Amino acid sequence: MQRAADRIDTGKSPFIAAYECRGTWSESMSEAVSTGRSVLITGGNRGIGLAIAESFLANGDKVAVTYRSETDLPEGILGVKADVTDEASIDAAFKVVEEAHGPVEVLVANAGITKDTLLLRMSENDFTSVLDTNLTGAFRVIKRASKGMIRLRKGRVVLISSVSGLYGAPGQINYSASKAGMVGIARSLTRELGSRGITANVVAPGFINTDMTAELPEETQKSYLANVPAGRFAEASEVADVVRWVASDEAAYISGAVIPVDGGLGMGH
C-alpha cells in the first residue's frame, strides 16, 4: 500500500436510453473503459468506499482514498489521512493526491458517520456533528475538487447518499437529513458547473451485505429483507459498479440524478 499520512497532519429518460443503447446495465458498466483518471474517494478505506476504490483501480484509474484510522489498503491505492470536518486537512490531502496523480477528475464523497437515536434523546451535537461530517464534509471536498475540475473543464462528482435520505428512518433524523441534503448539492452543482463539463450525481444504496449486517440477529435480517423486493442485501461491489459507471464517459449526459441501488426498497421516493 502507498501511504501519505507522513506528509500531512429523445423523450426517453437518460437511463432508458442508456439501457437500450447497451442492452443491459452490466454490459454498459463493463464497457466503461478508463482513461487513467485521478480518482479520490473519501472514507475509502473500508466497506462501500473500499469497494468503489477497488473498482476504479481494476479499471485502470489512479486511485486515492482518505481515511481517519490507520488501516491496510490494497496495493496500488494511495491512502491519505484526512478529516472532512477540517478544511486545512482536506486541502493538505488534496495537495498530496495532486502531486502523486494530478488534479482530481473523479471525486466520490463517501465519508460519513451515524449517531442513531430517537428524536427526544438526540442532542444538538448528535445532530450537528453528523451533518458536519456527512453533508458539510461533502461540501468541503467538492469545493476543493471543483477548482481543478473547472480548470480542466471536466469532472465527475458522485455523492454516496442512502435510501434513508430519500424516505427517512426512525432514529435517523440527523443521518437522513445529511443524506437528503446531498441531492440539493448535486442538483445545484449541476446547474452551476454543468456548462464546464462537470457532472454531479447521487447514488443511494439500500441494505448492503457487510460485516455489520452479518452480525444482526436472524430475525432482524428477515424483517429487513421482507421490505426488499429483490429478497437479498446488495453486495458492496454492486454499489461500486454503479458509481464507476456514473463517473464514466458513457454517463456524461446524466447529471443531477439520484440512482438507488436498493433492490426496489425505496420505490416511489
mmCIF file of C-alpha atoms in Angstrom:
data_model
loop_
_atom_site.group_PDB
_atom_site.id
_atom_site.type_symbol
_atom_site.label_atom_id
_atom_site.label_comp_id
_atom_site.label_asym_id
_atom_site.label_seq_id
_atom_site.Cartn_x
_atom_site.Cartn_y
_atom_site.Cartn_z
ATOM 1 C CA MET A 1 0.000 0.000 0.000
ATOM 2 C CA GLN A 2 1.078 3.530 -0.689
ATOM 3 C CA ARG A 3 0.521 5.798 2.305
ATOM 4 C CA ALA A 4 0.964 9.523 2.574
ATOM 5 C CA ALA A 5 -0.010 10.227 6.166
ATOM 6 C CA ASP A 6 3.503 11.270 6.992
ATOM 7 C CA ARG A 7 3.209 14.177 4.555
ATOM 8 C CA ILE A 8 0.198 15.787 6.165
ATOM 9 C CA ASP A 9 -1.215 16.243 9.667
ATOM 10 C CA THR A 10 -35.206 11.689 -27.052
ATOM 11 C CA GLY A 11 -38.344 11.887 -24.897
ATOM 12 C CA LYS A 12 -36.856 8.947 -23.070
ATOM 13 C CA SER A 13 -35.070 9.255 -19.806
ATOM 14 C CA PRO A 14 -31.265 9.081 -19.975
ATOM 15 C CA PHE A 15 -31.470 5.819 -18.026
ATOM 16 C CA ILE A 16 -33.775 4.162 -20.578
ATOM 17 C CA ALA A 17 -31.731 5.494 -23.484
ATOM 18 C CA ALA A 18 -28.503 4.229 -21.957
ATOM 19 C CA TYR A 19 -30.121 0.851 -21.311
ATOM 20 C CA GLU A 20 -31.392 0.456 -24.849
ATOM 21 C CA CYS A 21 -28.080 1.516 -26.383
ATOM 22 C CA ARG A 22 -26.062 -1.016 -24.426
ATOM 23 C CA GLY A 23 -28.522 -3.807 -23.853
ATOM 24 C CA THR A 24 -28.033 -4.206 -20.115
ATOM 25 C CA TRP A 25 -26.628 -2.191 -17.246
ATOM 26 C CA SER A 26 -23.934 -4.792 -16.630
ATOM 27 C CA GLU A 27 -22.749 -4.689 -20.233
ATOM 28 C CA SER A 28 -22.642 -0.894 -20.155
ATOM 29 C CA MET A 29 -20.685 -0.828 -16.910
ATOM 30 C CA SER A 30 -18.168 -3.395 -18.091
ATOM 31 C CA GLU A 31 -17.546 -1.321 -21.204
ATOM 32 C CA ALA A 32 -16.906 1.899 -19.257
ATOM 33 C CA VAL A 33 -13.219 1.957 -20.147
ATOM 34 C CA SER A 34 -10.929 4.084 -18.018
ATOM 35 C CA THR A 35 -8.601 6.740 -19.292
ATOM 36 C CA GLY A 36 -6.354 6.541 -16.226
ATOM 37 C CA ARG A 37 -8.039 9.416 -14.399
ATOM 38 C CA SER A 38 -7.182 10.739 -10.961
ATOM 39 C CA VAL A 39 -9.878 9.436 -8.615
ATOM 40 C CA LEU A 40 -10.373 10.335 -4.948
ATOM 41 C CA ILE A 41 -12.799 8.563 -2.613
ATOM 42 C CA THR A 42 -13.337 9.995 0.857
ATOM 43 C CA GLY A 43 -13.738 7.383 3.571
ATOM 44 C CA GLY A 44 -12.429 4.820 1.107
ATOM 45 C CA ASN A 45 -10.539 2.518 3.425
ATOM 46 C CA ARG A 46 -13.366 0.083 4.176
ATOM 47 C CA GLY A 47 -16.867 -1.061 3.249
ATOM 48 C CA ILE A 48 -18.543 0.576 0.267
ATOM 49 C CA GLY A 49 -15.754 3.137 -0.081
ATOM 50 C CA LEU A 50 -13.085 0.462 -0.425
ATOM 51 C CA ALA A 51 -15.205 -1.474 -2.928
ATOM 52 C CA ILE A 52 -15.525 1.709 -5.000
ATOM 53 C CA ALA A 53 -11.768 2.288 -4.818
ATOM 54 C CA GLU A 54 -11.045 -1.281 -5.925
ATOM 55 C CA SER A 55 -13.495 -0.969 -8.821
ATOM 56 C CA PHE A 56 -11.801 2.170 -10.172
ATOM 57 C CA LEU A 57 -8.355 0.639 -9.628
ATOM 58 C CA ALA A 58 -9.297 -2.500 -11.551
ATOM 59 C CA ASN A 59 -10.452 -0.249 -14.386
ATOM 60 C CA GLY A 60 -7.036 1.374 -14.706
ATOM 61 C CA ASP A 61 -7.574 4.604 -12.802
ATOM 62 C CA LYS A 62 -5.149 6.262 -10.384
ATOM 63 C CA VAL A 63 -6.936 5.883 -7.075
ATOM 64 C CA ALA A 64 -6.524 7.652 -3.751
ATOM 65 C CA VAL A 65 -8.650 7.330 -0.633
ATOM 66 C CA THR A 66 -8.897 9.357 2.549
ATOM 67 C CA TYR A 67 -9.052 7.688 5.945
ATOM 68 C CA ARG A 68 -9.094 8.667 9.608
ATOM 69 C CA SER A 69 -7.924 5.409 11.219
ATOM 70 C CA GLU A 70 -4.772 3.546 10.197
ATOM 71 C CA THR A 71 -5.582 0.564 8.002
ATOM 72 C CA ASP A 72 -4.066 -1.651 5.328
ATOM 73 C CA LEU A 73 -5.081 -0.936 1.749
ATOM 74 C CA PRO A 74 -4.677 -2.977 -1.436
ATOM 75 C CA GLU A 75 -1.524 -2.417 -3.458
ATOM 76 C CA GLY A 76 -1.888 0.500 -5.839
ATOM 77 C CA ILE A 77 -4.267 2.590 -3.732
ATOM 78 C CA LEU A 78 -2.841 5.791 -2.279
ATOM 79 C CA GLY A 79 -4.003 6.319 1.289
ATOM 80 C CA VAL A 80 -4.122 9.862 2.649
ATOM 81 C CA LYS A 81 -5.111 10.693 6.217
ATOM 82 C CA ALA A 82 -7.713 13.439 6.293
ATOM 83 C CA ASP A 83 -10.604 14.772 8.346
ATOM 84 C CA VAL A 84 -13.502 16.027 6.225
ATOM 85 C CA THR A 85 -14.616 18.312 9.059
ATOM 86 C CA ASP A 86 -11.351 20.276 8.794
ATOM 87 C CA GLU A 87 -10.722 22.439 5.736
ATOM 88 C CA ALA A 88 -6.952 22.600 6.257
ATOM 89 C CA SER A 89 -6.758 18.806 6.498
ATOM 90 C CA ILE A 90 -8.728 18.474 3.267
ATOM 91 C CA ASP A 91 -6.505 20.942 1.436
ATOM 92 C CA ALA A 92 -3.364 19.130 2.594
ATOM 93 C CA ALA A 93 -4.780 15.789 1.444
ATOM 94 C CA PHE A 94 -5.659 17.182 -1.984
ATOM 95 C CA LYS A 95 -2.136 18.533 -2.384
ATOM 96 C CA VAL A 96 -0.713 15.065 -1.751
ATOM 97 C CA VAL A 97 -3.100 13.471 -4.254
ATOM 98 C CA GLU A 98 -2.460 16.163 -6.871
ATOM 99 C CA GLU A 99 1.288 15.718 -6.515
ATOM 100 C CA ALA A 100 1.003 11.959 -6.959
ATOM 101 C CA HIS A 101 -1.814 11.660 -9.509
ATOM 102 C CA GLY A 102 -2.571 15.118 -10.868
ATOM 103 C CA PRO A 103 -5.788 17.139 -10.386
ATOM 104 C CA VAL A 104 -8.728 15.104 -9.128
ATOM 105 C CA GLU A 105 -11.008 14.297 -12.047
ATOM 106 C CA VAL A 106 -13.418 11.994 -10.210
ATOM 107 C CA LEU A 107 -14.497 12.710 -6.644
ATOM 108 C CA VAL A 108 -16.613 10.279 -4.658
ATOM 109 C CA ALA A 109 -17.925 11.892 -1.456
ATOM 110 C CA ASN A 110 -18.412 8.818 0.686
ATOM 111 C CA ALA A 111 -17.139 9.699 4.184
ATOM 112 C CA GLY A 112 -19.890 9.509 6.756
ATOM 113 C CA ILE A 113 -20.871 8.711 10.318
ATOM 114 C CA THR A 114 -24.021 7.765 12.207
ATOM 115 C CA LYS A 115 -25.268 8.683 15.669
ATOM 116 C CA ASP A 116 -28.644 6.993 15.706
ATOM 117 C CA THR A 117 -31.148 7.732 18.435
ATOM 118 C CA LEU A 118 -34.766 8.802 18.712
ATOM 119 C CA LEU A 119 -35.610 12.491 18.386
ATOM 120 C CA LEU A 120 -36.301 13.153 22.068
ATOM 121 C CA ARG A 121 -32.975 11.588 23.014
ATOM 122 C CA MET A 122 -30.950 13.231 20.262
ATOM 123 C CA SER A 123 -28.715 16.057 21.432
ATOM 124 C CA GLU A 124 -27.958 19.059 19.263
ATOM 125 C CA ASN A 125 -24.388 17.795 18.978
ATOM 126 C CA ASP A 126 -25.678 14.399 17.804
ATOM 127 C CA PHE A 127 -27.484 16.238 15.026
ATOM 128 C CA THR A 128 -24.890 18.811 14.001
ATOM 129 C CA SER A 129 -21.869 16.504 14.142
ATOM 130 C CA VAL A 130 -23.462 14.064 11.706
ATOM 131 C CA LEU A 131 -24.342 16.899 9.323
ATOM 132 C CA ASP A 132 -20.866 18.384 9.683
ATOM 133 C CA THR A 133 -19.239 15.122 8.567
ATOM 134 C CA ASN A 134 -21.742 13.797 6.048
ATOM 135 C CA LEU A 135 -23.137 16.915 4.404
ATOM 136 C CA THR A 136 -20.799 19.816 5.139
ATOM 137 C CA GLY A 137 -17.865 17.430 4.712
ATOM 138 C CA ALA A 138 -19.126 16.636 1.220
ATOM 139 C CA PHE A 139 -19.436 20.370 0.514
ATOM 140 C CA ARG A 140 -15.833 20.943 1.636
ATOM 141 C CA VAL A 141 -14.280 18.249 -0.541
ATOM 142 C CA ILE A 142 -16.421 19.150 -3.558
ATOM 143 C CA LYS A 143 -15.451 22.803 -3.264
ATOM 144 C CA ARG A 144 -11.755 21.843 -3.171
ATOM 145 C CA ALA A 145 -12.015 19.367 -6.046
ATOM 146 C CA SER A 146 -14.006 21.772 -8.218
ATOM 147 C CA LYS A 147 -11.028 24.121 -8.532
ATOM 148 C CA GLY A 148 -9.093 21.590 -10.585
ATOM 149 C CA MET A 149 -12.160 20.365 -12.452
ATOM 150 C CA ILE A 150 -13.045 23.879 -13.579
ATOM 151 C CA ARG A 151 -9.515 24.381 -14.923
ATOM 152 C CA LEU A 152 -9.709 21.026 -16.737
ATOM 153 C CA ARG A 153 -13.251 21.787 -17.921
ATOM 154 C CA LYS A 154 -14.283 18.269 -16.967
ATOM 155 C CA GLY A 155 -15.049 16.308 -13.831
ATOM 156 C CA ARG A 156 -17.292 13.776 -12.152
ATOM 157 C CA VAL A 157 -18.734 14.188 -8.663
ATOM 158 C CA VAL A 158 -20.598 11.290 -7.078
ATOM 159 C CA LEU A 159 -22.192 11.652 -3.654
ATOM 160 C CA ILE A 160 -22.943 8.494 -1.689
ATOM 161 C CA SER A 161 -26.301 9.043 -0.041
ATOM 162 C CA SER A 162 -28.729 6.430 1.302
ATOM 163 C CA VAL A 163 -32.316 5.370 0.869
ATOM 164 C CA SER A 164 -32.711 6.722 4.426
ATOM 165 C CA GLY A 165 -32.131 10.172 2.973
ATOM 166 C CA LEU A 166 -34.903 9.664 0.452
ATOM 167 C CA TYR A 167 -37.720 8.302 2.596
ATOM 168 C CA GLY A 168 -36.485 8.719 6.181
ATOM 169 C CA ALA A 169 -35.902 6.282 9.003
ATOM 170 C CA PRO A 170 -36.823 6.297 12.695
ATOM 171 C CA GLY A 171 -33.894 7.160 14.926
ATOM 172 C CA GLN A 172 -32.016 8.711 12.000
ATOM 173 C CA ILE A 173 -33.267 12.282 11.752
ATOM 174 C CA ASN A 174 -29.662 13.513 11.683
ATOM 175 C CA TYR A 175 -28.409 10.895 9.217
ATOM 176 C CA SER A 176 -31.456 11.139 6.943
ATOM 177 C CA ALA A 177 -31.187 14.931 6.843
ATOM 178 C CA SER A 178 -27.493 14.746 5.954
ATOM 179 C CA LYS A 179 -28.110 12.280 3.145
ATOM 180 C CA ALA A 180 -31.162 14.117 1.781
ATOM 181 C CA GLY A 181 -29.114 17.303 1.567
ATOM 182 C CA MET A 182 -26.766 15.638 -0.899
ATOM 183 C CA VAL A 183 -29.496 15.737 -3.527
ATOM 184 C CA GLY A 184 -29.639 19.518 -3.264
ATOM 185 C CA ILE A 185 -25.866 19.755 -3.558
ATOM 186 C CA ALA A 186 -25.771 17.581 -6.672
ATOM 187 C CA ARG A 187 -28.572 19.456 -8.420
ATOM 188 C CA SER A 188 -27.290 22.908 -7.550
ATOM 189 C CA LEU A 189 -23.788 21.892 -8.635
ATOM 190 C CA THR A 190 -25.202 20.605 -11.912
ATOM 191 C CA ARG A 191 -26.812 23.972 -12.653
ATOM 192 C CA GLU A 192 -23.730 25.889 -11.546
ATOM 193 C CA LEU A 193 -20.945 23.876 -13.217
ATOM 194 C CA GLY A 194 -22.699 21.746 -15.824
ATOM 195 C CA SER A 195 -21.513 24.001 -18.641
ATOM 196 C CA ARG A 196 -17.905 23.302 -17.577
ATOM 197 C CA GLY A 197 -18.176 19.603 -18.378
ATOM 198 C CA ILE A 198 -18.730 18.654 -14.726
ATOM 199 C CA THR A 199 -21.482 16.256 -13.680
ATOM 200 C CA ALA A 200 -22.785 15.616 -10.171
ATOM 201 C CA ASN A 201 -24.956 12.652 -9.239
ATOM 202 C CA VAL A 202 -26.184 10.862 -6.147
ATOM 203 C CA VAL A 203 -26.020 7.111 -5.584
ATOM 204 C CA ALA A 204 -28.351 5.923 -2.815
ATOM 205 C CA PRO A 205 -27.615 2.420 -1.516
ATOM 206 C CA GLY A 206 -30.094 0.366 0.480
ATOM 207 C CA PHE A 207 -29.134 -2.519 2.753
ATOM 208 C CA ILE A 208 -25.616 -3.722 1.981
ATOM 209 C CA ASN A 209 -24.117 -7.103 2.838
ATOM 210 C CA THR A 210 -21.368 -6.105 5.272
ATOM 211 C CA ASP A 211 -19.827 -7.460 8.472
ATOM 212 C CA MET A 212 -22.279 -5.279 10.378
ATOM 213 C CA THR A 213 -25.374 -6.729 8.712
ATOM 214 C CA ALA A 214 -23.968 -10.249 9.070
ATOM 215 C CA GLU A 215 -23.863 -9.740 12.849
ATOM 216 C CA LEU A 216 -27.534 -8.765 13.049
ATOM 217 C CA PRO A 217 -29.879 -11.333 14.634
ATOM 218 C CA GLU A 218 -31.503 -13.616 12.094
ATOM 219 C CA GLU A 219 -34.982 -12.272 12.844
ATOM 220 C CA THR A 220 -33.788 -8.697 12.296
ATOM 221 C CA GLN A 221 -32.282 -9.633 8.943
ATOM 222 C CA LYS A 222 -35.543 -11.298 7.941
ATOM 223 C CA SER A 223 -37.553 -8.184 8.860
ATOM 224 C CA TYR A 224 -35.271 -6.020 6.714
ATOM 225 C CA LEU A 225 -35.374 -8.423 3.791
ATOM 226 C CA ALA A 226 -39.173 -8.551 3.927
ATOM 227 C CA ASN A 227 -39.177 -4.962 2.630
ATOM 228 C CA VAL A 228 -36.730 -5.599 -0.215
ATOM 229 C CA PRO A 229 -38.384 -6.897 -3.400
ATOM 230 C CA ALA A 230 -35.068 -8.378 -4.539
ATOM 231 C CA GLY A 231 -35.093 -10.564 -1.439
ATOM 232 C CA ARG A 232 -31.443 -10.059 -0.568
ATOM 233 C CA PHE A 233 -28.926 -7.495 0.582
ATOM 234 C CA ALA A 234 -26.715 -5.848 -2.038
ATOM 235 C CA GLU A 235 -23.018 -6.562 -2.304
ATOM 236 C CA ALA A 236 -20.731 -3.559 -1.906
ATOM 237 C CA SER A 237 -19.338 -4.319 -5.366
ATOM 238 C CA GLU A 238 -22.785 -3.715 -6.885
ATOM 239 C CA VAL A 239 -22.820 -0.199 -5.491
ATOM 240 C CA ALA A 240 -19.241 0.301 -6.693
ATOM 241 C CA ASP A 241 -20.126 -0.733 -10.233
ATOM 242 C CA VAL A 242 -22.916 1.853 -10.398
ATOM 243 C CA VAL A 243 -20.633 4.583 -9.051
ATOM 244 C CA ARG A 244 -17.936 3.769 -11.594
ATOM 245 C CA TRP A 245 -20.457 3.773 -14.448
ATOM 246 C CA VAL A 246 -21.949 7.119 -13.368
ATOM 247 C CA ALA A 247 -18.415 8.547 -13.400
ATOM 248 C CA SER A 248 -17.691 7.202 -16.890
ATOM 249 C CA ASP A 249 -17.885 8.996 -20.227
ATOM 250 C CA GLU A 250 -20.932 6.893 -21.070
ATOM 251 C CA ALA A 251 -22.855 8.769 -18.382
ATOM 252 C CA ALA A 252 -21.643 12.211 -19.478
ATOM 253 C CA TYR A 253 -25.213 13.388 -20.137
ATOM 254 C CA ILE A 254 -26.523 12.281 -16.752
ATOM 255 C CA SER A 255 -26.300 14.907 -14.018
ATOM 256 C CA GLY A 256 -28.375 15.861 -11.002
ATOM 257 C CA ALA A 257 -29.767 12.341 -10.877
ATOM 258 C CA VAL A 258 -30.469 10.140 -7.859
ATOM 259 C CA ILE A 259 -29.751 6.487 -8.565
ATOM 260 C CA PRO A 260 -30.964 3.999 -5.934
ATOM 261 C CA VAL A 261 -29.129 0.703 -5.501
ATOM 262 C CA ASP A 262 -31.612 -0.865 -3.131
ATOM 263 C CA GLY A 263 -33.298 -3.876 -4.727
ATOM 264 C CA GLY A 264 -36.552 -1.908 -5.013
ATOM 265 C CA LEU A 265 -36.708 -0.978 -1.311
ATOM 266 C CA GLY A 266 -37.380 2.713 -1.924
ATOM 267 C CA MET A 267 -39.694 2.543 -4.936
ATOM 268 C CA GLY A 268 -41.696 5.710 -5.278
ATOM 269 C CA HIS A 269 -39.361 8.010 -3.366
#
